[in-house]
mmCIF file of N, CA and C in Angstrom:
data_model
loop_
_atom_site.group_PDB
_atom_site.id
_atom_site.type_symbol
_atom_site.label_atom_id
_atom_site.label_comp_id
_atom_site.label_asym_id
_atom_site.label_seq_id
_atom_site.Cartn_x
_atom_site.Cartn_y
_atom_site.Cartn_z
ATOM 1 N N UNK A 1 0.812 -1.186 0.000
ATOM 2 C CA UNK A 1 0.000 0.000 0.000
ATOM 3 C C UNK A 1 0.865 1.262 0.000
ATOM 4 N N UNK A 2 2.420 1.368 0.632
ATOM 5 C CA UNK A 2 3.013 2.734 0.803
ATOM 6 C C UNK A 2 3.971 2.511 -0.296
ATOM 7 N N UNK A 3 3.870 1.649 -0.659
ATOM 8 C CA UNK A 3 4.476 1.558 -2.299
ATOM 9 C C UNK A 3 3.514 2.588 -3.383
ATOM 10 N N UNK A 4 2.561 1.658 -3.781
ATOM 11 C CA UNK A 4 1.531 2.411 -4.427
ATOM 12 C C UNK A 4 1.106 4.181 -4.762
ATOM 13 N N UNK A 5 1.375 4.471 -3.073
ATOM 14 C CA UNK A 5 1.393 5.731 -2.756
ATOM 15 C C UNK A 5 2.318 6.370 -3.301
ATOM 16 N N UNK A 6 3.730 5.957 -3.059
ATOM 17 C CA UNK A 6 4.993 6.378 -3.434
ATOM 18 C C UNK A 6 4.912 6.208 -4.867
ATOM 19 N N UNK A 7 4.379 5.522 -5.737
ATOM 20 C CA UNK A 7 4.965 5.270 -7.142
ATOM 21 C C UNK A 7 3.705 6.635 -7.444
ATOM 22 N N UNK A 8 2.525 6.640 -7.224
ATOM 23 C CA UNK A 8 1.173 7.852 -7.627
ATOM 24 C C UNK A 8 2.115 8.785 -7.135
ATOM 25 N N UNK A 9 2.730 9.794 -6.722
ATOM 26 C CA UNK A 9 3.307 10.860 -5.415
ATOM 27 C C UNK A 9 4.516 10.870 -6.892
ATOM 28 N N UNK A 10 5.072 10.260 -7.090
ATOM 29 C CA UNK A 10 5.998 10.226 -8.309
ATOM 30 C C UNK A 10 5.975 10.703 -9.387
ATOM 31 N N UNK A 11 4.415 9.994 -9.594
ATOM 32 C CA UNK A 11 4.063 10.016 -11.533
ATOM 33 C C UNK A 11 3.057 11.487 -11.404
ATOM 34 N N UNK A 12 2.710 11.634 -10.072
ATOM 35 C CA UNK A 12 1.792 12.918 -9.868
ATOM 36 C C UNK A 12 3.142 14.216 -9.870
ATOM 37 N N UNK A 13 3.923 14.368 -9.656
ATOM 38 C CA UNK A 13 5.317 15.172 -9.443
ATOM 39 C C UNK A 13 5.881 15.037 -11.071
ATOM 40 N N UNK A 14 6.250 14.327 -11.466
ATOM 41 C CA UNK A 14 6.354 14.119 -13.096
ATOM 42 C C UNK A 14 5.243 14.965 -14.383
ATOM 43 N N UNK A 15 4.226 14.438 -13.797
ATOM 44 C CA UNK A 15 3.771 15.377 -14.664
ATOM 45 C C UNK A 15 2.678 16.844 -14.070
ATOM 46 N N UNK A 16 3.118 17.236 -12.721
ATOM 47 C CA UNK A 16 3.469 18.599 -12.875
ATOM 48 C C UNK A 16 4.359 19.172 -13.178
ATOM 49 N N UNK A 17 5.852 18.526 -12.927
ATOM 50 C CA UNK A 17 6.923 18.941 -13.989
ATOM 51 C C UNK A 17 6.744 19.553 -15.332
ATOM 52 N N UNK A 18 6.408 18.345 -15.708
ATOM 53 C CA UNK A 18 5.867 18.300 -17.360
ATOM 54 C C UNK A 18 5.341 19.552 -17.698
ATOM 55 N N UNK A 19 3.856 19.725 -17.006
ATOM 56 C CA UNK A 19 3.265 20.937 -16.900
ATOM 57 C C UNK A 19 3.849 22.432 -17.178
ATOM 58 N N UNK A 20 4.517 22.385 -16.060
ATOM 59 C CA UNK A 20 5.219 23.295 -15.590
ATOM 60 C C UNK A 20 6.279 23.815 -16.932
ATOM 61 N N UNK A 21 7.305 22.857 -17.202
ATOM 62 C CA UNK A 21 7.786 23.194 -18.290
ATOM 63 C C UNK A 21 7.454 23.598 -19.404
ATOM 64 N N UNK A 22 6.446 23.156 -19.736
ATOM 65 C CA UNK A 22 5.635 23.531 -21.118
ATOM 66 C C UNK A 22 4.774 24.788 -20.932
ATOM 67 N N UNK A 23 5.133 25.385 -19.597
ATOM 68 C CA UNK A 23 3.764 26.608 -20.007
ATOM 69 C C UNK A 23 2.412 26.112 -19.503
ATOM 70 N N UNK A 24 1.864 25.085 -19.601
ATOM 71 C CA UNK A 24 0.568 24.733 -19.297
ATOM 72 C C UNK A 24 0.148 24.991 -17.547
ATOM 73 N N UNK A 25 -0.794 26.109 -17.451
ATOM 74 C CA UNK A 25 -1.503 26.122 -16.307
ATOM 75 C C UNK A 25 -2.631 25.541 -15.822
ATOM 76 N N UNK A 26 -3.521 25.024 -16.758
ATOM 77 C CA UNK A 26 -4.824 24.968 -16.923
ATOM 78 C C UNK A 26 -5.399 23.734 -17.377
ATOM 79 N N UNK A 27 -6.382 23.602 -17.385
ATOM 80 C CA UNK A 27 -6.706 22.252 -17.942
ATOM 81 C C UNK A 27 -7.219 22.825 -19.955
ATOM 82 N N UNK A 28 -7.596 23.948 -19.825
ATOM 83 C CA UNK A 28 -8.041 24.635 -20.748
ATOM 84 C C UNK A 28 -6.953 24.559 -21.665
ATOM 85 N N UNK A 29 -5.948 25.117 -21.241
ATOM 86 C CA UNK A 29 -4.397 25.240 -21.792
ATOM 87 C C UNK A 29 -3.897 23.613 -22.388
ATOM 88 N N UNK A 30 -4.363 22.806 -21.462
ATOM 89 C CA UNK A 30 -3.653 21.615 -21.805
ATOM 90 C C UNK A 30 -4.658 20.898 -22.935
ATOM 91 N N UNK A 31 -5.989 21.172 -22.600
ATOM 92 C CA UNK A 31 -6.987 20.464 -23.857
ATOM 93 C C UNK A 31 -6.269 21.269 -25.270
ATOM 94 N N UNK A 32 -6.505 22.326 -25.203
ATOM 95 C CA UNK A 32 -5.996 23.558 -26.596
ATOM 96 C C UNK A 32 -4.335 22.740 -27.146
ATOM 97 N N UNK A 33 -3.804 22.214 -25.965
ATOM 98 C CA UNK A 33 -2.618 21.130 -26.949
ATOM 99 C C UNK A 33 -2.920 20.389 -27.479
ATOM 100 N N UNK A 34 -3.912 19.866 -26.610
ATOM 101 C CA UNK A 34 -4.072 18.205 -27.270
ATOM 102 C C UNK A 34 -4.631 18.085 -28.505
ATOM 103 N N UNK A 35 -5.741 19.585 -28.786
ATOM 104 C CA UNK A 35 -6.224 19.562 -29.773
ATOM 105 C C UNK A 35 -5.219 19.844 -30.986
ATOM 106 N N UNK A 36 -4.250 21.154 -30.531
ATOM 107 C CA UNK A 36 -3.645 21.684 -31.744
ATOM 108 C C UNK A 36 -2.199 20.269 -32.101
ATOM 109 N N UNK A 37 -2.336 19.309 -31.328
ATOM 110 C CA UNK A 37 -1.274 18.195 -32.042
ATOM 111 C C UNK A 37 -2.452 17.058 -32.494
ATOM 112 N N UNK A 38 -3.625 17.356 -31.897
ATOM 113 C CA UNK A 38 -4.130 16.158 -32.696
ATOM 114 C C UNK A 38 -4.450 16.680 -34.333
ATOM 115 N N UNK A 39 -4.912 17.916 -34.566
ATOM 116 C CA UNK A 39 -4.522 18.415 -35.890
ATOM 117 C C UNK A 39 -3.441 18.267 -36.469
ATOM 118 N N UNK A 40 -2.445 18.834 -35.845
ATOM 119 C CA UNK A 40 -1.151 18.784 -36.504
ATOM 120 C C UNK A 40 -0.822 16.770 -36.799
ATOM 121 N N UNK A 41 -1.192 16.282 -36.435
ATOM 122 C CA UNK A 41 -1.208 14.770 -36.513
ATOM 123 C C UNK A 41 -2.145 14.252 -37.598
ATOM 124 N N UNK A 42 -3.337 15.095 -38.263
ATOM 125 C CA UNK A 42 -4.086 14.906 -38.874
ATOM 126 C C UNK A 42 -3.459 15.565 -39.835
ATOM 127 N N UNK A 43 -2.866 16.155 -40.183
ATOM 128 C CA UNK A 43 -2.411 17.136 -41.550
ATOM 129 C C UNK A 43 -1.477 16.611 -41.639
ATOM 130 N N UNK A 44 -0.516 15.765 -41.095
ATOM 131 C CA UNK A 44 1.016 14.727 -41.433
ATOM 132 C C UNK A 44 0.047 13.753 -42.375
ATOM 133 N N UNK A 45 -0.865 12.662 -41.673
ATOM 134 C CA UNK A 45 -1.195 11.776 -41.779
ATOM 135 C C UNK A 45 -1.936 11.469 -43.352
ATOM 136 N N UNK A 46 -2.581 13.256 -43.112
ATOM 137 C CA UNK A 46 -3.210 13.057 -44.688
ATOM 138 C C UNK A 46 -2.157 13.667 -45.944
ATOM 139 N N UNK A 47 -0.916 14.481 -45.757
ATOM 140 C CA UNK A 47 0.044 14.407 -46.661
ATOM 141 C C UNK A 47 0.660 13.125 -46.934
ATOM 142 N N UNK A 48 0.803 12.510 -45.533
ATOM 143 C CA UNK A 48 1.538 11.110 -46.224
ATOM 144 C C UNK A 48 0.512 10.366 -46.875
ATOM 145 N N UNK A 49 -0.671 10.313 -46.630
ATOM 146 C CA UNK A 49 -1.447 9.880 -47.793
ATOM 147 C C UNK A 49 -1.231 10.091 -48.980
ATOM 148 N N UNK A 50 -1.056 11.624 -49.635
ATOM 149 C CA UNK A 50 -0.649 12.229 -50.678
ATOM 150 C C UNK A 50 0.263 11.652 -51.259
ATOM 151 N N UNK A 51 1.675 11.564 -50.471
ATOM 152 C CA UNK A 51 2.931 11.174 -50.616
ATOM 153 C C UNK A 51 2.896 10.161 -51.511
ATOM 154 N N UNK A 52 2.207 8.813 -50.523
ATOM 155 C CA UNK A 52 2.392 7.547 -50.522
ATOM 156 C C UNK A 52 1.394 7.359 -52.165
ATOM 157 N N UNK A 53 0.407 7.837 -52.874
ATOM 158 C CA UNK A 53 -0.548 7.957 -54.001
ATOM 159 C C UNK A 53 0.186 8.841 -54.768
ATOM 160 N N UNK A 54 1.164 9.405 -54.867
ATOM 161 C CA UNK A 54 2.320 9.906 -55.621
ATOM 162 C C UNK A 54 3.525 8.795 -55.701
ATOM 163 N N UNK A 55 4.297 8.468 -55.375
ATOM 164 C CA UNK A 55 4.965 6.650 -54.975
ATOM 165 C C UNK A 55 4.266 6.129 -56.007
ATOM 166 N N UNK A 56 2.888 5.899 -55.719
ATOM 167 C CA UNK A 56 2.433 4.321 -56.182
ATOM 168 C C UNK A 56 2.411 5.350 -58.073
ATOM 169 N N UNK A 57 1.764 6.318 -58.276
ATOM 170 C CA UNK A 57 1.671 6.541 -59.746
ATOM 171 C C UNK A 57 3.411 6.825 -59.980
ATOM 172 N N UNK A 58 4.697 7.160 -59.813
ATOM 173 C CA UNK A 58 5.495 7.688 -60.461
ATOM 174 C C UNK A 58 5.914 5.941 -60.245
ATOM 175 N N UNK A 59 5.790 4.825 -59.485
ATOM 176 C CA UNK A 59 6.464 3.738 -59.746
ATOM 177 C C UNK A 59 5.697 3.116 -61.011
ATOM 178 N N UNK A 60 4.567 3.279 -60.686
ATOM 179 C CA UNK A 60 3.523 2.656 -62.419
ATOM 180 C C UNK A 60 4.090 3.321 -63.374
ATOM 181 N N UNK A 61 4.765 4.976 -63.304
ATOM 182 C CA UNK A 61 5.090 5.388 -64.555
ATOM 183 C C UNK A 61 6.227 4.552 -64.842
ATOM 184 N N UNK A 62 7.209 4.294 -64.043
ATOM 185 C CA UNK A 62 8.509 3.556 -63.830
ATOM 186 C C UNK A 62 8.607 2.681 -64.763
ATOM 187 N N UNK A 63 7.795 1.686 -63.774
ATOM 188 C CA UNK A 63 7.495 0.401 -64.687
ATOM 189 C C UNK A 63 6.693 0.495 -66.224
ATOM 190 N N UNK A 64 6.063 1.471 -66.216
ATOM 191 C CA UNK A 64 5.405 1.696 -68.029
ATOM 192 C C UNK A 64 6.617 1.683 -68.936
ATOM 193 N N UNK A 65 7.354 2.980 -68.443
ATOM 194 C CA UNK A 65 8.103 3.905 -69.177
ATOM 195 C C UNK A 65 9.400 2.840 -69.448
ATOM 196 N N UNK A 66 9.704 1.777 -68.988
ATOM 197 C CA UNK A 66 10.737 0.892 -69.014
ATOM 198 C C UNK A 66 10.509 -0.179 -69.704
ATOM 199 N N UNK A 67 9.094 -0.667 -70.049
ATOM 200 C CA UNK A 67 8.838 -1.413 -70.780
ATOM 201 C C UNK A 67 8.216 -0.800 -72.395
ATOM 202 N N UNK A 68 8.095 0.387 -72.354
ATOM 203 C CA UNK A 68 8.117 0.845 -73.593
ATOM 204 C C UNK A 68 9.063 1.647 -74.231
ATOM 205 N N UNK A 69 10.380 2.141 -73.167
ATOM 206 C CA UNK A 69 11.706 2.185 -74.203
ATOM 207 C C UNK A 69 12.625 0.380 -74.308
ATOM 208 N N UNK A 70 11.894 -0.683 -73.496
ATOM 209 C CA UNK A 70 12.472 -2.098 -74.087
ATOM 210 C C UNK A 70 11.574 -2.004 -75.277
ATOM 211 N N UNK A 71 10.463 -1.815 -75.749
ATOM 212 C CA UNK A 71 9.921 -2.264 -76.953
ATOM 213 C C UNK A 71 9.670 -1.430 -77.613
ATOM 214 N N UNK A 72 10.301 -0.597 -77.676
ATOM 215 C CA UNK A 72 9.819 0.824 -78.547
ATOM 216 C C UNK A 72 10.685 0.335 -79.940
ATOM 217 N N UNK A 73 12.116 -0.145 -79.879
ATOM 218 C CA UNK A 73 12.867 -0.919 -81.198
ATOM 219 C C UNK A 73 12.083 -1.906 -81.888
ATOM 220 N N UNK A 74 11.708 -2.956 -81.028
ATOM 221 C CA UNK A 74 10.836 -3.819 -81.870
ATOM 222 C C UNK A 74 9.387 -3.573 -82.710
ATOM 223 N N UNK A 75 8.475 -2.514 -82.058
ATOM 224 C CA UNK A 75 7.794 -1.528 -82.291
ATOM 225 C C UNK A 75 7.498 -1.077 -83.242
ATOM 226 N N UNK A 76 9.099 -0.128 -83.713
ATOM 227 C CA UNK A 76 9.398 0.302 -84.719
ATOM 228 C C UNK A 76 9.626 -0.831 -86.179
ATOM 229 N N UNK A 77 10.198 -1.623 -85.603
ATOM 230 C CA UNK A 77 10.345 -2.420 -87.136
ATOM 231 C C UNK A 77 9.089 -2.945 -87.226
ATOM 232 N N UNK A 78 7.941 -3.776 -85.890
ATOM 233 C CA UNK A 78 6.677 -4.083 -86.965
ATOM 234 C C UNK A 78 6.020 -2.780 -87.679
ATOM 235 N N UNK A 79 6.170 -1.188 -87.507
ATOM 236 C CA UNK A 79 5.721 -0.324 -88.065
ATOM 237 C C UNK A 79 6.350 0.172 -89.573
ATOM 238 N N UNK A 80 7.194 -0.747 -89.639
ATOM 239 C CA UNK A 80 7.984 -0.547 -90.799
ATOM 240 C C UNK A 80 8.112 -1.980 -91.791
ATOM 241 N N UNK A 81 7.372 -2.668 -90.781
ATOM 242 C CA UNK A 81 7.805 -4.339 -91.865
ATOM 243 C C UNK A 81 6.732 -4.254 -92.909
ATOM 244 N N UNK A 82 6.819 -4.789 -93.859
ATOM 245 C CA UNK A 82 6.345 -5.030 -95.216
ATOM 246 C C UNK A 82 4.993 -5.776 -94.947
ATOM 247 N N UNK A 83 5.022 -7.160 -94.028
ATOM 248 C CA UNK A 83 4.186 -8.421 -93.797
ATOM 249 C C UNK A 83 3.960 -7.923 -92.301
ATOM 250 N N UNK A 84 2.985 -6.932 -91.997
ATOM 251 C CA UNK A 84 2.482 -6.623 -90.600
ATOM 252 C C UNK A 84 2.248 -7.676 -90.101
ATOM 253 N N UNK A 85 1.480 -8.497 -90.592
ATOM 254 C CA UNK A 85 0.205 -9.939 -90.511
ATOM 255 C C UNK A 85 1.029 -11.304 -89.817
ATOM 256 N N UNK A 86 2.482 -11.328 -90.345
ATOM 257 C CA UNK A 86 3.370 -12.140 -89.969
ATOM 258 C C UNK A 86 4.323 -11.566 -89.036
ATOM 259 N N UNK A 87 4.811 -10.661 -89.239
ATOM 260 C CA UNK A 87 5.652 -9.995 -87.802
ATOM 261 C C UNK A 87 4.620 -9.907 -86.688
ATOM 262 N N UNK A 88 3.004 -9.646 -86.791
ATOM 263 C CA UNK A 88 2.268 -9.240 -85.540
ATOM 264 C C UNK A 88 2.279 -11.070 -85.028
ATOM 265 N N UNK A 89 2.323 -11.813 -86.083
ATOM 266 C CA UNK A 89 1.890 -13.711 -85.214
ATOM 267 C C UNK A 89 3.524 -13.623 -84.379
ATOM 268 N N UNK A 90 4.477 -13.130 -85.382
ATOM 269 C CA UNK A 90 5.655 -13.742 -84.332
ATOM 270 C C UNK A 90 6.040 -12.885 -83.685
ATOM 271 N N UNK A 91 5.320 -11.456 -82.773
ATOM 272 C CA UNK A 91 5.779 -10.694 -81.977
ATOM 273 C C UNK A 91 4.549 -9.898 -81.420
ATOM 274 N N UNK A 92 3.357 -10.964 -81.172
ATOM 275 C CA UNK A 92 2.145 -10.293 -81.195
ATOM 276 C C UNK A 92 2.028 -9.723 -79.176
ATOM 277 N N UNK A 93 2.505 -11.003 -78.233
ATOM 278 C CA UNK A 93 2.872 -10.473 -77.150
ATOM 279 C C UNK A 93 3.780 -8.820 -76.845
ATOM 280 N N UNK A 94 4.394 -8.947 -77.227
ATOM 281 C CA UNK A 94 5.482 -8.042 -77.019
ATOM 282 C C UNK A 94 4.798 -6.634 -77.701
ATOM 283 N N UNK A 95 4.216 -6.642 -78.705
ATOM 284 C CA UNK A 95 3.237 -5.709 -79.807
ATOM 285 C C UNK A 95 2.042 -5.268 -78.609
ATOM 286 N N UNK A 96 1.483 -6.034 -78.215
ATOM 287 C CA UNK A 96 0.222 -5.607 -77.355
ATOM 288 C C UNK A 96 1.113 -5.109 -75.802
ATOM 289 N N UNK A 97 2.394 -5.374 -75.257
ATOM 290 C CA UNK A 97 2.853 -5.213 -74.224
ATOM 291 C C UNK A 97 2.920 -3.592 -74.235
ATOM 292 N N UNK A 98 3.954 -3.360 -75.691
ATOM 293 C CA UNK A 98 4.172 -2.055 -75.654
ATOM 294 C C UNK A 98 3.141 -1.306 -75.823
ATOM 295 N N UNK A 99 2.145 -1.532 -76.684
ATOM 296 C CA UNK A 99 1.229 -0.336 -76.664
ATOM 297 C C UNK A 99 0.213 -0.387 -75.507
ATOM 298 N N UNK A 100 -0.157 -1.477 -74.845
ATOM 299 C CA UNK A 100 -0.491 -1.228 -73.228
ATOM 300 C C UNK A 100 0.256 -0.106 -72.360
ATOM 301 N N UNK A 101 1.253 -0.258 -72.531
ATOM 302 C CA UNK A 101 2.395 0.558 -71.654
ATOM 303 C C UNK A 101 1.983 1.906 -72.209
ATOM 304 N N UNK A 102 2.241 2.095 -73.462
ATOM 305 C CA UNK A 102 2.128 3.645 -74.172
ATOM 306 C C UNK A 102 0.764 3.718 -73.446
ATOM 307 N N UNK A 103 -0.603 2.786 -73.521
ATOM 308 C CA UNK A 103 -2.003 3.617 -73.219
ATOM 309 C C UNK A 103 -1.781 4.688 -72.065
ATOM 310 N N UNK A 104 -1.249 3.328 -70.675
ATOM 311 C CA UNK A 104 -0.913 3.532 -69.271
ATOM 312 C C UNK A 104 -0.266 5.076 -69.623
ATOM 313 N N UNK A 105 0.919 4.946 -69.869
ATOM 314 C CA UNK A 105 1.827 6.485 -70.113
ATOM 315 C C UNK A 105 0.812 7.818 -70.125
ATOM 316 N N UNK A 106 -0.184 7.549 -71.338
ATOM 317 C CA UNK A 106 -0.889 8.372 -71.525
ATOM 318 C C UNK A 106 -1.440 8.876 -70.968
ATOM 319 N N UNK A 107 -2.509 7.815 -69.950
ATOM 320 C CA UNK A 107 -3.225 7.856 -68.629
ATOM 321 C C UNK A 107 -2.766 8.485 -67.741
ATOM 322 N N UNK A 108 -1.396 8.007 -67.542
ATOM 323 C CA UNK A 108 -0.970 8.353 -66.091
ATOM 324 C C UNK A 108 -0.302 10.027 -66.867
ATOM 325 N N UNK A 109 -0.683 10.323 -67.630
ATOM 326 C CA UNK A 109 0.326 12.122 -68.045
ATOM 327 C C UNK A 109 1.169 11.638 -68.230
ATOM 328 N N UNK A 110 2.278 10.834 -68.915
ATOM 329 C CA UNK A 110 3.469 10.584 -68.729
ATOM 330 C C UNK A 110 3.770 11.395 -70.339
ATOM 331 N N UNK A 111 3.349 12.026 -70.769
ATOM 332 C CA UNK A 111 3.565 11.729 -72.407
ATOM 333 C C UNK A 111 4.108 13.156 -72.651
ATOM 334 N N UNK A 112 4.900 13.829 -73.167
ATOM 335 C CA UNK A 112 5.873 12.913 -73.789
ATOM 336 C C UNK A 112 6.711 11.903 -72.399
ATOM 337 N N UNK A 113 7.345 11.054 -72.910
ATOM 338 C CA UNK A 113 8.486 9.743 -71.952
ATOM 339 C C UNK A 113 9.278 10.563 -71.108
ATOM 340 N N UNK A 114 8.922 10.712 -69.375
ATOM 341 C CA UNK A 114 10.303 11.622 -69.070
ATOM 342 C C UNK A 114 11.000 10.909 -68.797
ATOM 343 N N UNK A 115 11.755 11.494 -68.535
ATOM 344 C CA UNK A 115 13.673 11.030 -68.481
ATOM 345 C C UNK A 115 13.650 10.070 -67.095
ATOM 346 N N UNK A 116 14.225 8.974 -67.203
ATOM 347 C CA UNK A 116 14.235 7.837 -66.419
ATOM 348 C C UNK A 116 14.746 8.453 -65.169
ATOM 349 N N UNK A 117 15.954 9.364 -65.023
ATOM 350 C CA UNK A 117 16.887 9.750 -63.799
ATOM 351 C C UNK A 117 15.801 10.855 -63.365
ATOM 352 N N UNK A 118 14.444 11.761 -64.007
ATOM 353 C CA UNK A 118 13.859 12.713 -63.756
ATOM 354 C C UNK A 118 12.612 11.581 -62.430
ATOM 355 N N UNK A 119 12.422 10.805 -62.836
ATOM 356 C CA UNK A 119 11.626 10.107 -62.497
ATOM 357 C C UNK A 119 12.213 9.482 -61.145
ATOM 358 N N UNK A 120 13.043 8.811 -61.117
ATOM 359 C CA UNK A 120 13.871 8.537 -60.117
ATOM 360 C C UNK A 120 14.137 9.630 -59.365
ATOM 361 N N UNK A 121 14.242 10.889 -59.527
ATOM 362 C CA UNK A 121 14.805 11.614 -58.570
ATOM 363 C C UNK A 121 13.336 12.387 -57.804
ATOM 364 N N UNK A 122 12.120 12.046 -58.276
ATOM 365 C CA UNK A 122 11.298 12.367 -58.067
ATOM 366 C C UNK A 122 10.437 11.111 -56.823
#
């Protein structure tokens, strides 16, 4: 029981300390913190929301933009081959990969292709 006492007598001395240091007189004073960090905790929480939905689109651009400068060469020659009909049977995956990627690009604003290190540094 004079334990108990002693450890309350402690944690009651601690945080009038606390109090004390911070300015806080009041209970008024101390709600008006709690409120202005539970805001300030609410305006972190919803930028890192922001943040984190910026991340997820510049890594989708990432991954677009990397698979349509790999197929942008091959691309080019079915846009240039003579026998579309036969280059599209033997490169018809890779044909629908890249221009998926270009749609995405489009979608996501990527267009014109930015610069891989712009993207990364972003």
């Amino acid at each position: 029981m004079v334990w108990a006492t002693i450890e309350n007598l402690k944690r009651a001395a601690e945080t009038l300390n606390f109090l004390t240091e911070h300015g806080i007189g009041s209970l008024e004073e101390l709600s008006e913190r709690c409120d202005g960090a539970a805001a300030a905790t609410a305006r972190v929480k919803a930028d890192l929301r922001t943040a984190e939905k910026e991340m997820e689109r510049l890594t989708l651009t990432m991954k677009h933009a990397a698979t349509y400068r790999q197929l942008r060469p091959m691309y080019d020659q079915y846009r240039q081959s003579r026998d579309k009909e036969k280059f599209l049977r033997r490169h018809e995956s890779e044909i629908i990969l890249f221009e998926a990627a270009a749609r995405e690009l489009k979608r996501l604003g990527a267009v014109p292709l930015p610069a891989a290190q712009r993207l990364r540094a972003e």
